[in-house]
CSV table of C-alpha atoms and ligand atoms in Angstrom, one decimal:
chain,number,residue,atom,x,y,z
A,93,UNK,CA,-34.8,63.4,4.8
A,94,UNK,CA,-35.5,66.6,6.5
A,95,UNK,CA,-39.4,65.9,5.7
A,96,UNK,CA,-38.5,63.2,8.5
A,97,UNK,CA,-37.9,65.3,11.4
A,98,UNK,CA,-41.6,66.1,11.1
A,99,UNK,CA,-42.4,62.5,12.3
A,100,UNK,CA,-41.6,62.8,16.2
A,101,UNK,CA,-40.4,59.9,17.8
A,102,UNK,CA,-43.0,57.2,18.6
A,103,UNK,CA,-43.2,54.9,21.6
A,104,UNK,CA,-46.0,54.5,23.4
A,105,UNK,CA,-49.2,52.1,22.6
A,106,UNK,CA,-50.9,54.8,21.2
A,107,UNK,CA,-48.4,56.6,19.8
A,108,UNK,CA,-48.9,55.5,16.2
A,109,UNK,CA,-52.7,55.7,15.9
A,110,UNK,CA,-52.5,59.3,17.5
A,111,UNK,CA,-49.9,59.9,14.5
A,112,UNK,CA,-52.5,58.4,12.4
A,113,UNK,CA,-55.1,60.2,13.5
A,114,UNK,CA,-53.2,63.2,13.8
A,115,UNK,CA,-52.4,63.5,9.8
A,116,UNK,CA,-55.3,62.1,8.0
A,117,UNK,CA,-57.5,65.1,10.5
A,118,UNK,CA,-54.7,67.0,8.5
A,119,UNK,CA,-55.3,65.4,5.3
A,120,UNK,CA,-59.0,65.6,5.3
A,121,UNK,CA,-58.7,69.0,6.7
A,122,UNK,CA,-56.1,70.3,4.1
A,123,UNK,CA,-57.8,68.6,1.1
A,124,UNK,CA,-61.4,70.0,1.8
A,125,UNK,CA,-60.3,73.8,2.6
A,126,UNK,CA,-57.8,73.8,-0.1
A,127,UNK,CA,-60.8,72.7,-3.2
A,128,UNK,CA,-62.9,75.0,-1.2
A,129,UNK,CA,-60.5,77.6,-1.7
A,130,UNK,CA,-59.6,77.0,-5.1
A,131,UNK,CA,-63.4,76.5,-6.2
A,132,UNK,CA,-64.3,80.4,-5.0
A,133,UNK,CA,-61.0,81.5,-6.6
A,134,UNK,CA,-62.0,79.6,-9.9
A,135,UNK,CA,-65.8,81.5,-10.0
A,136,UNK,CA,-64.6,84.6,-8.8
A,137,UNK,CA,-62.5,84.2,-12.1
A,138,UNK,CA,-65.0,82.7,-14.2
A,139,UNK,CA,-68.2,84.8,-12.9
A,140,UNK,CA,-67.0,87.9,-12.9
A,141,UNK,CA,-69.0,90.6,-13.5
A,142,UNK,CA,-67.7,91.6,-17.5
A,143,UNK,CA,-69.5,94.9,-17.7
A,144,UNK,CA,-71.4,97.2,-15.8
A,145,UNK,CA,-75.2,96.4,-16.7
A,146,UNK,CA,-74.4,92.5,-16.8
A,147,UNK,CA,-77.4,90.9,-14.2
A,148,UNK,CA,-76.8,87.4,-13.0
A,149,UNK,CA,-78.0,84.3,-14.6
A,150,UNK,CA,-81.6,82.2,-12.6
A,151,UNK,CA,-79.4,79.7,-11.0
A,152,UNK,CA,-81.4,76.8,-10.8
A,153,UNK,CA,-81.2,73.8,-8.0
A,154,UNK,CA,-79.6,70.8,-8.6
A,155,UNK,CA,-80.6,68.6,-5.6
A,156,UNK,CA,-78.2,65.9,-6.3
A,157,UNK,CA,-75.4,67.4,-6.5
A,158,UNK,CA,-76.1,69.2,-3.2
A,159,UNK,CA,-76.6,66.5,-1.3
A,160,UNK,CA,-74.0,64.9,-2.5
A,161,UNK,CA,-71.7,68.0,-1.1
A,162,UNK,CA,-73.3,68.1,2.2
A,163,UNK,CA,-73.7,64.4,2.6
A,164,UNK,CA,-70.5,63.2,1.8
A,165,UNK,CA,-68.3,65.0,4.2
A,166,UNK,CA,-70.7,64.8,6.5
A,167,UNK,CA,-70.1,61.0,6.9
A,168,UNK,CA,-66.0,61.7,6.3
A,169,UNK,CA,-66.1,64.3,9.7
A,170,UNK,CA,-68.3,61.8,11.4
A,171,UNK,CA,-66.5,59.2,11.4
A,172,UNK,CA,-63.2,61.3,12.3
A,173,UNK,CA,-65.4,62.6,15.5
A,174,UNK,CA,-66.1,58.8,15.9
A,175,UNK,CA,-62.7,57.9,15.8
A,176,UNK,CA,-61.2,60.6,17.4
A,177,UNK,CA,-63.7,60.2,20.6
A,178,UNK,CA,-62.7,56.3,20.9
A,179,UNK,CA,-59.6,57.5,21.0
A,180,UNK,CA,-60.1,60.2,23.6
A,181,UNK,CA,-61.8,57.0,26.0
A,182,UNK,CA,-58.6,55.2,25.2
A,183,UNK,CA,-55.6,57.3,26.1
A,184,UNK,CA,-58.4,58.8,29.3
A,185,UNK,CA,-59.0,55.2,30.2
A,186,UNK,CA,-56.0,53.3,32.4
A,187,UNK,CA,-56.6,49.3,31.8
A,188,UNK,CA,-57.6,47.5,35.2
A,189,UNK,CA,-54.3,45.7,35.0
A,190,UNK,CA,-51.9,49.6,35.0
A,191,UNK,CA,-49.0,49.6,37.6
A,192,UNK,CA,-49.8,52.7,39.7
A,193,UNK,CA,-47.0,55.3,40.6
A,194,UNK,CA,-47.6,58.7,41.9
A,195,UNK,CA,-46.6,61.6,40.8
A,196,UNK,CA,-46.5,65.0,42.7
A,197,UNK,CA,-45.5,68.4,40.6
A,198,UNK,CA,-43.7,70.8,42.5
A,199,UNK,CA,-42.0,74.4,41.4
A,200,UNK,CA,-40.1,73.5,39.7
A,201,UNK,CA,-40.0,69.1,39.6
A,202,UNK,CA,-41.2,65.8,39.7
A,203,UNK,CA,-41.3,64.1,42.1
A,204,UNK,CA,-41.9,60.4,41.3
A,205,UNK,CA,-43.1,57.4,44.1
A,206,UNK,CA,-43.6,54.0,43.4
A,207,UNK,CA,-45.4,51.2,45.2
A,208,UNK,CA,-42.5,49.6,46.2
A,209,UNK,CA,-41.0,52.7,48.1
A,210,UNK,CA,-38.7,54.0,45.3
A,211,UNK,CA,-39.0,57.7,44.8
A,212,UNK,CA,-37.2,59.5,42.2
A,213,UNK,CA,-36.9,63.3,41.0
A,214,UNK,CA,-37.2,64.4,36.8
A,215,UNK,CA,-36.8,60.7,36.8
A,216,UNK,CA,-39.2,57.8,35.7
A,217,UNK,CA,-38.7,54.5,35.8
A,218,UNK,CA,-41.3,52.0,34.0
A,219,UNK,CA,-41.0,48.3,32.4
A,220,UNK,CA,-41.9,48.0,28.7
A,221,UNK,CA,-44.9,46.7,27.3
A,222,UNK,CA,-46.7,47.4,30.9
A,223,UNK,CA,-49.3,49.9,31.0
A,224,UNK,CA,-48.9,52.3,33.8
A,225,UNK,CA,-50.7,55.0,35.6
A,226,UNK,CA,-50.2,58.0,37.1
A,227,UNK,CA,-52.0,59.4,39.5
A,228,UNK,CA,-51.0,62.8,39.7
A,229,UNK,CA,-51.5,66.4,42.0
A,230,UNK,CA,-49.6,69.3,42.4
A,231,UNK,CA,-48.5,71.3,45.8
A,232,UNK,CA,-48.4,74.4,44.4
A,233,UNK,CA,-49.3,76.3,40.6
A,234,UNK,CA,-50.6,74.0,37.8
A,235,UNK,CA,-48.5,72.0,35.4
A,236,UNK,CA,-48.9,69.6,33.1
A,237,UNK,CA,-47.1,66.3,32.9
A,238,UNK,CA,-46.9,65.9,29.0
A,239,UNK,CA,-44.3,62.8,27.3
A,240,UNK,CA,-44.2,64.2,23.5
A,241,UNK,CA,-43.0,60.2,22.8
A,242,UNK,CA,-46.1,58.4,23.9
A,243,UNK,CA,-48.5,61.2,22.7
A,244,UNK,CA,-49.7,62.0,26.8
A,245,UNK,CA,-50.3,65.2,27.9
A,246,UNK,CA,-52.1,65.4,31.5
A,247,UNK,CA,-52.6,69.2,33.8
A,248,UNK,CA,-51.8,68.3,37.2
A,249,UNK,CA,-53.8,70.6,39.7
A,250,UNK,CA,-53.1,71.5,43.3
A,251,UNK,CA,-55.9,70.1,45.6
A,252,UNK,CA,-57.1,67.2,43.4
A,253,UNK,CA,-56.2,64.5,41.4
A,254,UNK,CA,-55.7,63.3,37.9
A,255,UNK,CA,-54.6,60.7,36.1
A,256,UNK,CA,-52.5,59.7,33.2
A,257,UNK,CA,-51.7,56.6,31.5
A,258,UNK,CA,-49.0,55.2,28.8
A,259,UNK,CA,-47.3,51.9,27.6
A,260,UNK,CA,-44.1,52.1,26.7
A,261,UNK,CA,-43.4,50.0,23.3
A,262,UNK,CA,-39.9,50.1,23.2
A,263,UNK,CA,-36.7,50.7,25.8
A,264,UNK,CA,-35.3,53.8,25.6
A,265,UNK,CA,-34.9,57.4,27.2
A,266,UNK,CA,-37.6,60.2,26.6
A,267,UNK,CA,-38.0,63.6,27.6
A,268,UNK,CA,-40.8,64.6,30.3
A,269,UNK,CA,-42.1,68.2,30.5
A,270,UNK,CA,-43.9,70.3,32.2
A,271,UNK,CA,-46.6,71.9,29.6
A,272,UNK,CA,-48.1,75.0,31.3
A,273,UNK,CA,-46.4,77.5,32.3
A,274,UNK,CA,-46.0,77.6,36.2
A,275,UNK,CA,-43.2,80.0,37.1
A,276,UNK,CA,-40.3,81.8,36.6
A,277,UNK,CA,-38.5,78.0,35.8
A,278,UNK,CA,-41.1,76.3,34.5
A,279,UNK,CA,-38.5,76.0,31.8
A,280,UNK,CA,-36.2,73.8,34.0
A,281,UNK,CA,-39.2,71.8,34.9
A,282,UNK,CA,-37.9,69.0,32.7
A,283,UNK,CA,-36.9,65.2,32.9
A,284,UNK,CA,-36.7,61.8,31.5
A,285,UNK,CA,-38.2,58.9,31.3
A,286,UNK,CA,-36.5,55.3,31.5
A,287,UNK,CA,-38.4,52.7,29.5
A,288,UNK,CA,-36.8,49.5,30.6
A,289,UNK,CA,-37.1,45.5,29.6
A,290,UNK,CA,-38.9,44.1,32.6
A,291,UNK,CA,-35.9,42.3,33.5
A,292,UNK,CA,-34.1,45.6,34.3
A,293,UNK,CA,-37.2,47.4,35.4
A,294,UNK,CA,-37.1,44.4,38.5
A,295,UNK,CA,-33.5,44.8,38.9
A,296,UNK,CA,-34.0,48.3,39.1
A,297,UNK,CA,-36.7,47.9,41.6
A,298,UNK,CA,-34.2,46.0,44.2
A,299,UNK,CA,-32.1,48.7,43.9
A,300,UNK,CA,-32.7,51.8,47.0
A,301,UNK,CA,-36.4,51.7,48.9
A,302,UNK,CA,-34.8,52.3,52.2
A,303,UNK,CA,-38.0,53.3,53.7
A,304,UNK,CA,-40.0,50.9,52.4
A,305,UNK,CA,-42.8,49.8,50.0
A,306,UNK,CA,-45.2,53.0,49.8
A,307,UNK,CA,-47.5,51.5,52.0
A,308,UNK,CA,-45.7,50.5,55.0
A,309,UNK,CA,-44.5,54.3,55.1
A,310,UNK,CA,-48.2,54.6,54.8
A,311,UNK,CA,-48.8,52.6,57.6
A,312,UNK,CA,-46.6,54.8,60.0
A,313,UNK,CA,-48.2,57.4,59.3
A,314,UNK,CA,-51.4,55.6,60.2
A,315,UNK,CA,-49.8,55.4,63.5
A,316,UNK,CA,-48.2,58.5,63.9
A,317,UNK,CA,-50.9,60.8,63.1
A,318,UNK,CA,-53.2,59.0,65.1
A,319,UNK,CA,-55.4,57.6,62.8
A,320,UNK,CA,-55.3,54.1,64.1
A,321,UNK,CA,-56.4,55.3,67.3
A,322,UNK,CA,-60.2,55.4,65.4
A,323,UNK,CA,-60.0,53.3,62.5
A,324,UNK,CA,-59.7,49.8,64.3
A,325,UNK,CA,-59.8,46.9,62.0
A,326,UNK,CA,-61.2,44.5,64.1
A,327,UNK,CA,-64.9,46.7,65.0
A,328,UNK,CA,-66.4,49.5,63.7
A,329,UNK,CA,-65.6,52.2,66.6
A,330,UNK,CA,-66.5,55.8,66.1
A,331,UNK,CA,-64.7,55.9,62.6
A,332,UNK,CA,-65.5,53.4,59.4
A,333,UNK,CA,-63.1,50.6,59.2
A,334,UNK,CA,-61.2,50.8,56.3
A,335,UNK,CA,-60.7,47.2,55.6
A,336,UNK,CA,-61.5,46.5,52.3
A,337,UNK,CA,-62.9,49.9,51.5
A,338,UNK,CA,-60.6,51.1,48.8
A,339,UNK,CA,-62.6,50.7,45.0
A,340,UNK,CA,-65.6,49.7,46.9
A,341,UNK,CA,-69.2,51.8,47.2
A,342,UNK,CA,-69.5,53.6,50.6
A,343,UNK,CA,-72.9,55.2,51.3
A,344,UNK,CA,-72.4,58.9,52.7
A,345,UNK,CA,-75.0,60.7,54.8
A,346,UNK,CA,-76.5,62.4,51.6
A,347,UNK,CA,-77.8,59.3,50.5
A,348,UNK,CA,-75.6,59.1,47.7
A,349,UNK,CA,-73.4,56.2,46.9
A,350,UNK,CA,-69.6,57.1,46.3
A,351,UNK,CA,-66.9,54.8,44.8
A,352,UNK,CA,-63.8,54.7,47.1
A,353,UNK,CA,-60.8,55.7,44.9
A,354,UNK,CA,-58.2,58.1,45.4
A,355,UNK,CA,-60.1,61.2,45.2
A,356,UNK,CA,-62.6,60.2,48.3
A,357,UNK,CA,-60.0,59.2,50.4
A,358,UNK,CA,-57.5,62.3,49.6
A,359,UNK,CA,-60.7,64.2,50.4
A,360,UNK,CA,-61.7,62.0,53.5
A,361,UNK,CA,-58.4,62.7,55.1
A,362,UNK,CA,-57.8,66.0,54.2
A,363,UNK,CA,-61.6,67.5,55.0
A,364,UNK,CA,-63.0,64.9,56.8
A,365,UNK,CA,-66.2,66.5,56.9
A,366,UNK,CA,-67.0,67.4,53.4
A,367,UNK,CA,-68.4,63.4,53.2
A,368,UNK,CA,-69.5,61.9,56.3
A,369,UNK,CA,-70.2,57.7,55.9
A,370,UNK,CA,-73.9,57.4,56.4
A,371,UNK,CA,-74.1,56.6,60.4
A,372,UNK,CA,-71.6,58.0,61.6
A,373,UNK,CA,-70.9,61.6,63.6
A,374,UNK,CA,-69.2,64.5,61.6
A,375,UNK,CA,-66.5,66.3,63.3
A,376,UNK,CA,-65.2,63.5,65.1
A,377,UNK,CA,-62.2,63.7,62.8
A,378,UNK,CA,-59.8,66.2,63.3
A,379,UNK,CA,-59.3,68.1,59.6
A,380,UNK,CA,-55.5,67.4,58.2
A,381,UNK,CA,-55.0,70.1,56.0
A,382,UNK,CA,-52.1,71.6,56.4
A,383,UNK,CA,-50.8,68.9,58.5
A,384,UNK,CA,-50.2,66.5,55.7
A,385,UNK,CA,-47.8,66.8,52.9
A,386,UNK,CA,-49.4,65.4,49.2
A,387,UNK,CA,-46.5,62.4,49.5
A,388,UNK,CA,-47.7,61.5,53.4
A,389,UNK,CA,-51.4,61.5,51.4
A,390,UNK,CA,-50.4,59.3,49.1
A,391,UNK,CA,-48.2,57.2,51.4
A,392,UNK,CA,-51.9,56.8,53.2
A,393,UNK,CA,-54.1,56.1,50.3
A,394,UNK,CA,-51.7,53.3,49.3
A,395,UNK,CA,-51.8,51.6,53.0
A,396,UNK,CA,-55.6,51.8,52.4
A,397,UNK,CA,-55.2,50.8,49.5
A,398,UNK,CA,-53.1,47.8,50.5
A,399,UNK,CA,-55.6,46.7,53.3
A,400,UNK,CA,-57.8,43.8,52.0
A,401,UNK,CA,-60.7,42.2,53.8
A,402,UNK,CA,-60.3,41.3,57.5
A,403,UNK,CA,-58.0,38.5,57.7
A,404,UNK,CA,-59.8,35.0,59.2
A,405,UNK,CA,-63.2,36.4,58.6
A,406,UNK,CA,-66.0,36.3,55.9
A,407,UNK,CA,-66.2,39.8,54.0
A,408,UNK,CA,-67.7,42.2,56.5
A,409,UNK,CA,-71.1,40.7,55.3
A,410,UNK,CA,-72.7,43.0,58.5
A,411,UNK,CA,-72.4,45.8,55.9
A,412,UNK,CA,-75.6,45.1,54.5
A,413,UNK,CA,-76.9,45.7,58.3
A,414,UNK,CA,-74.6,48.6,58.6
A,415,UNK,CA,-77.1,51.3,58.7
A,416,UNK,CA,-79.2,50.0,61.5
A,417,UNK,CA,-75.9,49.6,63.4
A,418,UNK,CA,-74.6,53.1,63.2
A,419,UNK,CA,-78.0,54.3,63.3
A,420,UNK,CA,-78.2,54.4,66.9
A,421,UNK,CA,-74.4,55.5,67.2
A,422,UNK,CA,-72.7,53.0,68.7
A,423,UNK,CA,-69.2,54.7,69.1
A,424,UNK,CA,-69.2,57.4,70.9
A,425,UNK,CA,-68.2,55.9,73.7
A,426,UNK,CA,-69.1,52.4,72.5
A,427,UNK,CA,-67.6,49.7,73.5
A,428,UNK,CA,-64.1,48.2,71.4
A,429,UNK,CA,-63.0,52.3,71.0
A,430,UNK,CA,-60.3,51.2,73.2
A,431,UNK,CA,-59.8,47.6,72.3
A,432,UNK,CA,-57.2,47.7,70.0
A,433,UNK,CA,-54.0,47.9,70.7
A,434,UNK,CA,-52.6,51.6,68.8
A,435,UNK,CA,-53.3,53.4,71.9
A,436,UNK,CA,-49.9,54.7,72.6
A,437,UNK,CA,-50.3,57.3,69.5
A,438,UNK,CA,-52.1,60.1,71.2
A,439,UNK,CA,-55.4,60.9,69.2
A,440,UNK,CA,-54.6,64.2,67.8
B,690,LIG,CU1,-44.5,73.1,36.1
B,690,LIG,CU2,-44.5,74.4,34.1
């Protein structure tokens, strides 16, 4: 029984091919070192040197069998480097259809937010049979958000963010650590996580959110830090609207083409001038490091997030145009910068 213990609890979707992977890498490992090993024990035996004047024996080749030595573990490693790289693309890769929650390490916690406004510390909460992803950052020293049960293991890093990914396969309780060391408790730096039946996982849901969804926090920030006093959604003003702009390409003035995700808009709003949209000004934006807390950030990226196209309007088809528009600079002191209605936040 006790060789049991050595078989760690599995729960995750790729729990059991990890597993798999995990001991025939052992296997294949063990069995080739260990006739390697007895081989050069067997001819240092056999071959010894009897007496003093004994010279060695012309060896002569035997290309066959050679081959056959190089050749077939050759193919055997191969197709465990095969295997182990799909692997690697499949516990790196969220599926398009993940729940997102955020998760912000902290000495010495986790701090847990979900879409729907619930927060929770050393505490996750996720349905069953539902992929989910994390996307993860750190506001001080780095850790390491690692669930021994679903075989995930992520660093989170202060000033960027990562991602992580897991489907539970069954309900149940398992421990959450933090995997590198970050302090004098990383120790304590410990929690669990709830995988529940989608049933509970709703109920759960109803339960707390006093602030609201993540997004509607998000969107008072918006407002209270200004932002909306720029980013109008009805014209293009001095900043880039941000209808529609999360997950899409956005040209910057390098010429480059940059996909909108979570990383480009942390970045936008925290060093506004590290990528300027190809058109408009740099240092119109007022840099909000410092200012902003990695939850506020998040809170943000998730209003963006939650902003679709213009409401009553085609796509803002004018972006094929857009160059020639903000070519000439329209916004400086162009006309609709003080259409919209946010203009009792003072710009900061
Ligand atoms: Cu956080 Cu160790």
């Amino acid at each position: 029984m006790s060789m049991l213990l050595l078989f760690f609890e599995s729960a995750s979707s790729v729990s059991e091919e990890v597993d798999f992977f995990f001991w025939l890498m052992v296997l294949l490992c063990g069995t080739v070192s260990t006739a390697i090993a007895a081989f050069l024990i067997y001819s240092a035996v056999r071959y010894r040197r009897k007496h003093e004047n004994e010279m060695g024996a012309q060896t002569r080749n035997y290309i066959p069998a050679e081959a056959a030595w190089i050749i077939i573990p050759f193919i055997f490693f191969m197709g465990m480097f095969a295997w182990g790289s799909k692997l690697y693309f499949d516990i790196e890769r969220p599926p398009d259809n993940a729940l997102s929650m955020y998760a912000v390490g902290k000495q010495w916690m986790w701090k847990i937010q979900h879409p729907e406004g619930q927060r929770e510390i050393n505490e996750l909460h996720i349905p069953v049979g539902r992929p989910v992803k994390l996307t993860m950052t750190s506001e001080d020293a780095i850790h390491s958000f690692f669930v021994p049960a679903f075989r995930t293991k992520q660093d989170v890093l202060p000033g960027r963010y990562t991602t992580t990914w897991f489907e539970a396969t069954k309900p149940g309780k398992y421990h959450l650590f933090c995997a590198e060391y970050c302090g004098t408790k990383h120790s304590g730096m410990i929690g669990w996580v709830y995988a529940m039946p989608t049933a509970e996982y709703q109920r759960w849901l109803t339960q707390g959110a006093a602030e609201g969804s993540l997004s509607s926090q998000g969107e008072k920030f918006f407002h209270q830090f200004g932002c909306s006093n720029c980013h109008h959604f009805y014209d293009q003003g001095r900043c880039p609207n941000l209808r529609n702009l999360y997950g899409h390409p956005v040209q910057i003035s390098t010429g480059q083409t940059m996909i909108a995700d979570e990383s480009y808009i942390r970045e936008s709003i925290l060093e506004p001038n590290a990528k300027i949209v190809y058109g408009f000004q740099p240092n119109i934006m007022p840099n909000f490091t410092g200012q902003l807390n990695e939850e506020q950030v998040l809170a943000l990226i998730s209003y963006i997030k939650a902003l679709g196209p213009q409401p009553g309007t085609q796509e803002p088809s004018s972006s094929g145009t857009a160059s020639q528009q903000y070519g000439t600079q329209p916004g400086i002191a162009g006309p609709g910068a003080t259409s919209n209605s946010d203009s009792k936040v003072e710009a900061r």
